[in-house]
Amino acid sequence: MADVEMKVELMRKILEQKDSDSKDLDDSTLKRFLRARDLDVEKAANFLVKHLRWRREAIPKGYISESEIQNEIAQKKMFAQGFDKIGRPVGVVFGCRHNASNRDLNEFKRFVVYIIEKLCSRMQQNQEKFTIIADLQGLGYSHCDIRAYIAALDILQNNYPERLGKCFLLHVPYLFMKAWKIVYPFIDKNTRSKIIFVEDKNMMSTLLEDIEENQLPEQYGGKLKLVPIEQS
């Protein structure tokens, strides 16, 4: 632990020389980026500097407004949903509501940032991660979007390291598995370990291992009604 604290201090000194915006970052942020680079201070500092540059360009106002992602929100595909057993906020996404043929990739990227920022804003004290339930029931060719999947992964892995706790994939169709083979090489080993393919017959029991019944959506045997992400 003391070694990590020393590395945080060293990383902060390096960052102060490279980017003035780093002075506003708390220790927990530095630790996340350190863990994402196996505690290599130089690599972590460069990683974080790159993120700060991205953030200034991608989120110039410091937040994404609903007016910037109206087409994505209108599809009603993303919901905020309670907390898991260790306090991670839960997000629920419905893959069959994504319209691949009628999406603007830049707007989609803004939507991904909006979702992650929303989930992070719901984190309870000392919690740094969120949980995703991705329901792929009804997914067809019109919903399958390789470019969007890779774009979302890029944003998550390169700008929100150590934020994903678990991702449960439900009702996975054969079509998605074909897309998975294409996307898989773009997923780093740390993220891969957090993705869980859930068998239909074990769906409720698997989800209940991590999420209490009173925090689980009604669709999966729980007691919570879904809340649109923009209303969370």
PDB file of C-alpha atoms in Angstrom:
ATOM      1  CA  MET A   1       0.000   0.000   0.000  1.00  0.00           C
ATOM      2  CA  ALA A   2       2.816   2.387   0.909  1.00  0.00           C
ATOM      3  CA  ASP A   3       4.448   1.597  -2.433  1.00  0.00           C
ATOM      4  CA  VAL A   4       1.252   2.594  -4.252  1.00  0.00           C
ATOM      5  CA  GLU A   5       1.055   5.875  -2.332  1.00  0.00           C
ATOM      6  CA  MET A   6       4.665   6.659  -3.265  1.00  0.00           C
ATOM      7  CA  LYS A   7       3.888   5.942  -6.907  1.00  0.00           C
ATOM      8  CA  VAL A   8       0.851   8.226  -6.754  1.00  0.00           C
ATOM      9  CA  GLU A   9       3.024  11.081  -5.486  1.00  0.00           C
ATOM     10  CA  LEU A  10       5.644  10.446  -8.159  1.00  0.00           C
ATOM     11  CA  MET A  11       2.959  10.244 -10.831  1.00  0.00           C
ATOM     12  CA  ARG A  12       1.457  13.536  -9.643  1.00  0.00           C
ATOM     13  CA  LYS A  13       4.820  15.292  -9.999  1.00  0.00           C
ATOM     14  CA  ILE A  14       5.215  13.958 -13.538  1.00  0.00           C
ATOM     15  CA  LEU A  15       1.665  15.003 -14.440  1.00  0.00           C
ATOM     16  CA  GLU A  16       2.122  18.533 -13.124  1.00  0.00           C
ATOM     17  CA  GLN A  17       4.950  18.999 -15.613  1.00  0.00           C
ATOM     18  CA  LYS A  18       2.949  17.576 -18.516  1.00  0.00           C
ATOM     19  CA  ASP A  19      -0.586  18.915 -18.057  1.00  0.00           C
ATOM     20  CA  SER A  20      -1.818  21.674 -15.753  1.00  0.00           C
ATOM     21  CA  ASP A  21      -5.332  20.196 -15.649  1.00  0.00           C
ATOM     22  CA  SER A  22      -3.963  17.250 -13.675  1.00  0.00           C
ATOM     23  CA  LYS A  23      -3.800  19.343 -10.493  1.00  0.00           C
ATOM     24  CA  ASP A  24      -7.560  18.896 -10.058  1.00  0.00           C
ATOM     25  CA  LEU A  25      -7.392  15.086 -10.123  1.00  0.00           C
ATOM     26  CA  ASP A  26      -7.840  13.169  -6.888  1.00  0.00           C
ATOM     27  CA  ASP A  27      -5.664  10.273  -5.749  1.00  0.00           C
ATOM     28  CA  SER A  28      -8.317   7.677  -6.593  1.00  0.00           C
ATOM     29  CA  THR A  29      -8.194   8.710 -10.266  1.00  0.00           C
ATOM     30  CA  LEU A  30      -4.422   8.390 -10.338  1.00  0.00           C
ATOM     31  CA  LYS A  31      -4.664   4.975  -8.704  1.00  0.00           C
ATOM     32  CA  ARG A  32      -7.152   3.762 -11.317  1.00  0.00           C
ATOM     33  CA  PHE A  33      -4.839   4.736 -14.140  1.00  0.00           C
ATOM     34  CA  LEU A  34      -1.898   3.207 -12.286  1.00  0.00           C
ATOM     35  CA  ARG A  35      -3.712  -0.111 -11.897  1.00  0.00           C
ATOM     36  CA  ALA A  36      -4.628  -0.032 -15.572  1.00  0.00           C
ATOM     37  CA  ARG A  37      -0.917   0.100 -16.401  1.00  0.00           C
ATOM     38  CA  ASP A  38       0.219  -2.466 -13.834  1.00  0.00           C
ATOM     39  CA  LEU A  39       1.587   0.250 -11.506  1.00  0.00           C
ATOM     40  CA  ASP A  40       4.073   1.504 -14.100  1.00  0.00           C
ATOM     41  CA  VAL A  41       4.244   5.203 -13.192  1.00  0.00           C
ATOM     42  CA  GLU A  42       5.550   6.513 -16.517  1.00  0.00           C
ATOM     43  CA  LYS A  43       3.049   4.539 -18.582  1.00  0.00           C
ATOM     44  CA  ALA A  44       0.199   5.523 -16.276  1.00  0.00           C
ATOM     45  CA  ALA A  45       1.150   9.213 -16.427  1.00  0.00           C
ATOM     46  CA  ASN A  46       1.264   9.173 -20.232  1.00  0.00           C
ATOM     47  CA  PHE A  47      -2.052   7.309 -20.289  1.00  0.00           C
ATOM     48  CA  LEU A  48      -3.665   9.938 -18.079  1.00  0.00           C
ATOM     49  CA  VAL A  49      -2.238  12.863 -20.056  1.00  0.00           C
ATOM     50  CA  LYS A  50      -3.707  11.356 -23.217  1.00  0.00           C
ATOM     51  CA  HIS A  51      -7.054  11.009 -21.439  1.00  0.00           C
ATOM     52  CA  LEU A  52      -7.017  14.659 -20.331  1.00  0.00           C
ATOM     53  CA  ARG A  53      -6.437  15.767 -23.920  1.00  0.00           C
ATOM     54  CA  TRP A  54      -9.297  13.543 -25.058  1.00  0.00           C
ATOM     55  CA  ARG A  55     -11.583  14.915 -22.361  1.00  0.00           C
ATOM     56  CA  ARG A  56     -10.981  18.527 -23.362  1.00  0.00           C
ATOM     57  CA  GLU A  57     -11.926  17.667 -26.933  1.00  0.00           C
ATOM     58  CA  ALA A  58     -14.753  15.185 -26.305  1.00  0.00           C
ATOM     59  CA  ILE A  59     -16.382  16.956 -23.350  1.00  0.00           C
ATOM     60  CA  PRO A  60     -15.477  20.643 -23.762  1.00  0.00           C
ATOM     61  CA  LYS A  61     -18.306  21.787 -21.453  1.00  0.00           C
ATOM     62  CA  GLY A  62     -17.449  19.180 -18.841  1.00  0.00           C
ATOM     63  CA  TYR A  63     -20.646  17.246 -19.532  1.00  0.00           C
ATOM     64  CA  ILE A  64     -22.771  15.913 -22.413  1.00  0.00           C
ATOM     65  CA  SER A  65     -26.267  17.414 -22.601  1.00  0.00           C
ATOM     66  CA  GLU A  66     -29.363  15.520 -23.739  1.00  0.00           C
ATOM     67  CA  SER A  67     -29.711  17.960 -26.641  1.00  0.00           C
ATOM     68  CA  GLU A  68     -26.459  16.595 -28.102  1.00  0.00           C
ATOM     69  CA  ILE A  69     -27.697  12.986 -28.179  1.00  0.00           C
ATOM     70  CA  GLN A  70     -31.409  13.288 -28.965  1.00  0.00           C
ATOM     71  CA  ASN A  71     -31.464  10.506 -31.573  1.00  0.00           C
ATOM     72  CA  GLU A  72     -29.745   8.064 -29.202  1.00  0.00           C
ATOM     73  CA  ILE A  73     -31.976   8.891 -26.234  1.00  0.00           C
ATOM     74  CA  ALA A  74     -35.106   8.555 -28.386  1.00  0.00           C
ATOM     75  CA  GLN A  75     -34.289   4.864 -28.917  1.00  0.00           C
ATOM     76  CA  LYS A  76     -34.846   4.198 -25.190  1.00  0.00           C
ATOM     77  CA  LYS A  77     -32.144   1.567 -25.060  1.00  0.00           C
ATOM     78  CA  MET A  78     -30.285   2.519 -21.872  1.00  0.00           C
ATOM     79  CA  PHE A  79     -31.538   2.529 -18.294  1.00  0.00           C
ATOM     80  CA  ALA A  80     -30.103   3.181 -14.831  1.00  0.00           C
ATOM     81  CA  GLN A  81     -31.103   0.450 -12.426  1.00  0.00           C
ATOM     82  CA  GLY A  82     -30.355   0.232  -8.712  1.00  0.00           C
ATOM     83  CA  PHE A  83     -27.087  -1.027  -7.224  1.00  0.00           C
ATOM     84  CA  ASP A  84     -25.410  -4.405  -6.937  1.00  0.00           C
ATOM     85  CA  LYS A  85     -24.471  -6.053  -3.637  1.00  0.00           C
ATOM     86  CA  ILE A  86     -21.226  -4.109  -3.263  1.00  0.00           C
ATOM     87  CA  GLY A  87     -22.747  -0.760  -4.168  1.00  0.00           C
ATOM     88  CA  ARG A  88     -21.923  -0.519  -7.853  1.00  0.00           C
ATOM     89  CA  PRO A  89     -24.604   1.310  -9.877  1.00  0.00           C
ATOM     90  CA  VAL A  90     -26.275  -0.928 -12.446  1.00  0.00           C
ATOM     91  CA  GLY A  91     -26.989   0.037 -16.053  1.00  0.00           C
ATOM     92  CA  VAL A  92     -29.274  -1.964 -18.348  1.00  0.00           C
ATOM     93  CA  VAL A  93     -28.909  -1.790 -22.139  1.00  0.00           C
ATOM     94  CA  PHE A  94     -31.191  -3.356 -24.767  1.00  0.00           C
ATOM     95  CA  GLY A  95     -29.224  -4.218 -27.889  1.00  0.00           C
ATOM     96  CA  CYS A  96     -32.297  -4.673 -30.104  1.00  0.00           C
ATOM     97  CA  ARG A  97     -33.229  -1.005 -29.651  1.00  0.00           C
ATOM     98  CA  HIS A  98     -30.039   0.247 -31.276  1.00  0.00           C
ATOM     99  CA  ASN A  99     -30.608   1.379 -34.857  1.00  0.00           C
ATOM    100  CA  ALA A 100     -27.334   0.735 -36.661  1.00  0.00           C
ATOM    101  CA  SER A 101     -28.513   2.091 -40.021  1.00  0.00           C
ATOM    102  CA  ASN A 102     -29.704   5.403 -38.586  1.00  0.00           C
ATOM    103  CA  ARG A 103     -26.940   6.378 -36.234  1.00  0.00           C
ATOM    104  CA  ASP A 104     -24.309   9.066 -36.407  1.00  0.00           C
ATOM    105  CA  LEU A 105     -21.078   7.621 -35.019  1.00  0.00           C
ATOM    106  CA  ASN A 106     -20.034  10.871 -33.341  1.00  0.00           C
ATOM    107  CA  GLU A 107     -23.416  11.189 -31.647  1.00  0.00           C
ATOM    108  CA  PHE A 108     -23.150   7.553 -30.541  1.00  0.00           C
ATOM    109  CA  LYS A 109     -19.738   8.254 -29.012  1.00  0.00           C
ATOM    110  CA  ARG A 110     -21.200  11.217 -27.130  1.00  0.00           C
ATOM    111  CA  PHE A 111     -23.979   8.915 -25.914  1.00  0.00           C
ATOM    112  CA  VAL A 112     -21.446   6.378 -24.606  1.00  0.00           C
ATOM    113  CA  VAL A 113     -19.649   9.145 -22.697  1.00  0.00           C
ATOM    114  CA  TYR A 114     -22.996  10.399 -21.381  1.00  0.00           C
ATOM    115  CA  ILE A 115     -23.886   6.904 -20.111  1.00  0.00           C
ATOM    116  CA  ILE A 116     -20.554   6.337 -18.383  1.00  0.00           C
ATOM    117  CA  GLU A 117     -20.574   9.791 -16.798  1.00  0.00           C
ATOM    118  CA  LYS A 118     -24.137   9.199 -15.554  1.00  0.00           C
ATOM    119  CA  LEU A 119     -23.227   5.856 -14.015  1.00  0.00           C
ATOM    120  CA  CYS A 120     -20.112   7.315 -12.405  1.00  0.00           C
ATOM    121  CA  SER A 121     -22.184  10.168 -10.929  1.00  0.00           C
ATOM    122  CA  ARG A 122     -24.378   7.566  -9.181  1.00  0.00           C
ATOM    123  CA  MET A 123     -21.443   5.841  -7.502  1.00  0.00           C
ATOM    124  CA  GLN A 124     -21.651   5.683  -3.747  1.00  0.00           C
ATOM    125  CA  GLN A 125     -18.787   6.652  -1.466  1.00  0.00           C
ATOM    126  CA  ASN A 126     -15.582   4.661  -2.051  1.00  0.00           C
ATOM    127  CA  GLN A 127     -17.083   2.883  -5.060  1.00  0.00           C
ATOM    128  CA  GLU A 128     -15.291   3.275  -8.401  1.00  0.00           C
ATOM    129  CA  LYS A 129     -17.014   0.765 -10.669  1.00  0.00           C
ATOM    130  CA  PHE A 130     -20.362   0.067 -12.284  1.00  0.00           C
ATOM    131  CA  THR A 131     -22.169  -3.054 -13.478  1.00  0.00           C
ATOM    132  CA  ILE A 132     -23.850  -3.490 -16.858  1.00  0.00           C
ATOM    133  CA  ILE A 133     -26.645  -5.853 -17.864  1.00  0.00           C
ATOM    134  CA  ALA A 134     -26.671  -6.096 -21.667  1.00  0.00           C
ATOM    135  CA  ASP A 135     -29.849  -7.761 -22.918  1.00  0.00           C
ATOM    136  CA  LEU A 136     -29.404  -8.981 -26.505  1.00  0.00           C
ATOM    137  CA  GLN A 137     -32.785 -10.626 -26.973  1.00  0.00           C
ATOM    138  CA  GLY A 138     -34.200  -9.894 -30.425  1.00  0.00           C
ATOM    139  CA  LEU A 139     -30.873  -8.641 -31.782  1.00  0.00           C
ATOM    140  CA  GLY A 140     -30.887  -8.764 -35.583  1.00  0.00           C
ATOM    141  CA  TYR A 141     -28.789  -7.506 -38.481  1.00  0.00           C
ATOM    142  CA  SER A 142     -30.348  -4.031 -38.250  1.00  0.00           C
ATOM    143  CA  HIS A 143     -29.062  -3.716 -34.671  1.00  0.00           C
ATOM    144  CA  CYS A 144     -25.605  -5.247 -35.085  1.00  0.00           C
ATOM    145  CA  ASP A 145     -23.026  -2.458 -35.305  1.00  0.00           C
ATOM    146  CA  ILE A 146     -19.346  -3.442 -35.246  1.00  0.00           C
ATOM    147  CA  ARG A 147     -18.053   0.123 -35.592  1.00  0.00           C
ATOM    148  CA  ALA A 148     -20.175   1.267 -32.680  1.00  0.00           C
ATOM    149  CA  TYR A 149     -19.084  -1.661 -30.506  1.00  0.00           C
ATOM    150  CA  ILE A 150     -15.413  -0.911 -31.151  1.00  0.00           C
ATOM    151  CA  ALA A 151     -15.944   2.819 -30.575  1.00  0.00           C
ATOM    152  CA  ALA A 152     -17.619   2.123 -27.226  1.00  0.00           C
ATOM    153  CA  LEU A 153     -14.795  -0.204 -26.194  1.00  0.00           C
ATOM    154  CA  ASP A 154     -12.200   2.388 -27.142  1.00  0.00           C
ATOM    155  CA  ILE A 155     -13.877   5.030 -24.980  1.00  0.00           C
ATOM    156  CA  LEU A 156     -14.298   2.678 -22.025  1.00  0.00           C
ATOM    157  CA  GLN A 157     -10.805   1.177 -22.095  1.00  0.00           C
ATOM    158  CA  ASN A 158      -8.813   4.288 -22.979  1.00  0.00           C
ATOM    159  CA  ASN A 159     -10.668   6.893 -20.939  1.00  0.00           C
ATOM    160  CA  TYR A 160     -12.495   5.114 -18.123  1.00  0.00           C
ATOM    161  CA  PRO A 161     -10.041   2.444 -16.944  1.00  0.00           C
ATOM    162  CA  GLU A 162     -11.030   0.364 -13.931  1.00  0.00           C
ATOM    163  CA  ARG A 163     -14.625   1.615 -14.135  1.00  0.00           C
ATOM    164  CA  LEU A 164     -16.325  -1.540 -15.417  1.00  0.00           C
ATOM    165  CA  GLY A 165     -17.000  -4.026 -12.637  1.00  0.00           C
ATOM    166  CA  LYS A 166     -18.968  -6.660 -14.535  1.00  0.00           C
ATOM    167  CA  CYS A 167     -20.913  -6.909 -17.767  1.00  0.00           C
ATOM    168  CA  PHE A 168     -23.596  -9.586 -17.950  1.00  0.00           C
ATOM    169  CA  LEU A 169     -24.602 -10.585 -21.490  1.00  0.00           C
ATOM    170  CA  LEU A 170     -28.136 -12.018 -21.596  1.00  0.00           C
ATOM    171  CA  HIS A 171     -30.084 -13.822 -24.350  1.00  0.00           C
ATOM    172  CA  VAL A 172     -27.021 -13.931 -26.595  1.00  0.00           C
ATOM    173  CA  PRO A 173     -28.022 -14.854 -30.198  1.00  0.00           C
ATOM    174  CA  TYR A 174     -25.848 -16.600 -32.753  1.00  0.00           C
ATOM    175  CA  LEU A 175     -25.558 -13.370 -34.762  1.00  0.00           C
ATOM    176  CA  PHE A 176     -23.883 -11.602 -31.860  1.00  0.00           C
ATOM    177  CA  MET A 177     -21.329 -14.378 -31.556  1.00  0.00           C
ATOM    178  CA  LYS A 178     -20.274 -13.698 -35.141  1.00  0.00           C
ATOM    179  CA  ALA A 179     -19.796 -10.024 -34.249  1.00  0.00           C
ATOM    180  CA  TRP A 180     -18.016 -11.044 -31.029  1.00  0.00           C
ATOM    181  CA  LYS A 181     -15.284 -12.810 -33.006  1.00  0.00           C
ATOM    182  CA  ILE A 182     -14.555  -9.539 -34.819  1.00  0.00           C
ATOM    183  CA  VAL A 183     -14.675  -7.355 -31.720  1.00  0.00           C
ATOM    184  CA  TYR A 184     -12.825  -9.728 -29.360  1.00  0.00           C
ATOM    185  CA  PRO A 185      -9.266  -8.750 -30.434  1.00  0.00           C
ATOM    186  CA  PHE A 186     -10.048  -5.131 -29.495  1.00  0.00           C
ATOM    187  CA  ILE A 187     -10.936  -6.069 -25.908  1.00  0.00           C
ATOM    188  CA  ASP A 188      -8.032  -5.942 -23.461  1.00  0.00           C
ATOM    189  CA  LYS A 189      -7.509  -8.881 -21.117  1.00  0.00           C
ATOM    190  CA  ASN A 190      -8.674  -6.931 -18.084  1.00  0.00           C
ATOM    191  CA  THR A 191     -12.011  -6.084 -19.710  1.00  0.00           C
ATOM    192  CA  ARG A 192     -12.470  -9.613 -21.055  1.00  0.00           C
ATOM    193  CA  SER A 193     -12.339 -11.023 -17.543  1.00  0.00           C
ATOM    194  CA  LYS A 194     -15.348  -8.884 -16.571  1.00  0.00           C
ATOM    195  CA  ILE A 195     -17.673 -10.005 -19.384  1.00  0.00           C
ATOM    196  CA  ILE A 196     -19.988 -12.849 -18.417  1.00  0.00           C
ATOM    197  CA  PHE A 197     -22.117 -14.791 -20.900  1.00  0.00           C
ATOM    198  CA  VAL A 198     -25.211 -15.844 -18.971  1.00  0.00           C
ATOM    199  CA  GLU A 199     -27.122 -19.002 -19.882  1.00  0.00           C
ATOM    200  CA  ASP A 200     -30.878 -18.456 -20.192  1.00  0.00           C
ATOM    201  CA  LYS A 201     -31.668 -21.291 -17.775  1.00  0.00           C
ATOM    202  CA  ASN A 202     -29.408 -19.756 -15.112  1.00  0.00           C
ATOM    203  CA  MET A 203     -30.186 -16.100 -15.795  1.00  0.00           C
ATOM    204  CA  MET A 204     -32.032 -15.129 -12.626  1.00  0.00           C
ATOM    205  CA  SER A 205     -29.806 -17.145 -10.282  1.00  0.00           C
ATOM    206  CA  THR A 206     -26.650 -15.706 -11.905  1.00  0.00           C
ATOM    207  CA  LEU A 207     -27.865 -12.115 -11.594  1.00  0.00           C
ATOM    208  CA  LEU A 208     -29.012 -12.674  -8.005  1.00  0.00           C
ATOM    209  CA  GLU A 209     -25.479 -13.708  -7.048  1.00  0.00           C
ATOM    210  CA  ASP A 210     -24.445 -10.078  -7.586  1.00  0.00           C
ATOM    211  CA  ILE A 211     -27.680  -8.095  -7.355  1.00  0.00           C
ATOM    212  CA  GLU A 212     -30.345  -8.289  -4.641  1.00  0.00           C
ATOM    213  CA  GLU A 213     -33.905  -8.986  -5.760  1.00  0.00           C
ATOM    214  CA  ASN A 214     -35.056  -5.510  -4.709  1.00  0.00           C
ATOM    215  CA  GLN A 215     -32.349  -3.964  -6.940  1.00  0.00           C
ATOM    216  CA  LEU A 216     -32.927  -6.185  -9.976  1.00  0.00           C
ATOM    217  CA  PRO A 217     -35.209  -5.170 -12.892  1.00  0.00           C
ATOM    218  CA  GLU A 218     -38.654  -6.756 -13.031  1.00  0.00           C
ATOM    219  CA  GLN A 219     -37.754  -8.234 -16.437  1.00  0.00           C
ATOM    220  CA  TYR A 220     -35.272 -10.558 -14.733  1.00  0.00           C
ATOM    221  CA  GLY A 221     -37.340 -11.559 -11.730  1.00  0.00           C
ATOM    222  CA  GLY A 222     -36.547  -8.566  -9.553  1.00  0.00           C
ATOM    223  CA  LYS A 223     -38.701  -5.794  -8.129  1.00  0.00           C
ATOM    224  CA  LEU A 224     -37.373  -2.560  -9.653  1.00  0.00           C
ATOM    225  CA  LYS A 225     -38.940  -0.740 -12.579  1.00  0.00           C
ATOM    226  CA  LEU A 226     -36.539   0.472 -15.251  1.00  0.00           C
ATOM    227  CA  VAL A 227     -35.586   4.146 -15.162  1.00  0.00           C
ATOM    228  CA  PRO A 228     -34.404   5.833 -18.419  1.00  0.00           C
ATOM    229  CA  ILE A 229     -30.761   6.881 -18.120  1.00  0.00           C
ATOM    230  CA  GLU A 230     -31.599  10.556 -18.724  1.00  0.00           C
ATOM    231  CA  GLN A 231     -33.944  10.553 -15.721  1.00  0.00           C
ATOM    232  CA  SER A 232     -31.474   8.981 -13.312  1.00  0.00           C
TER     233      SER A 232
END
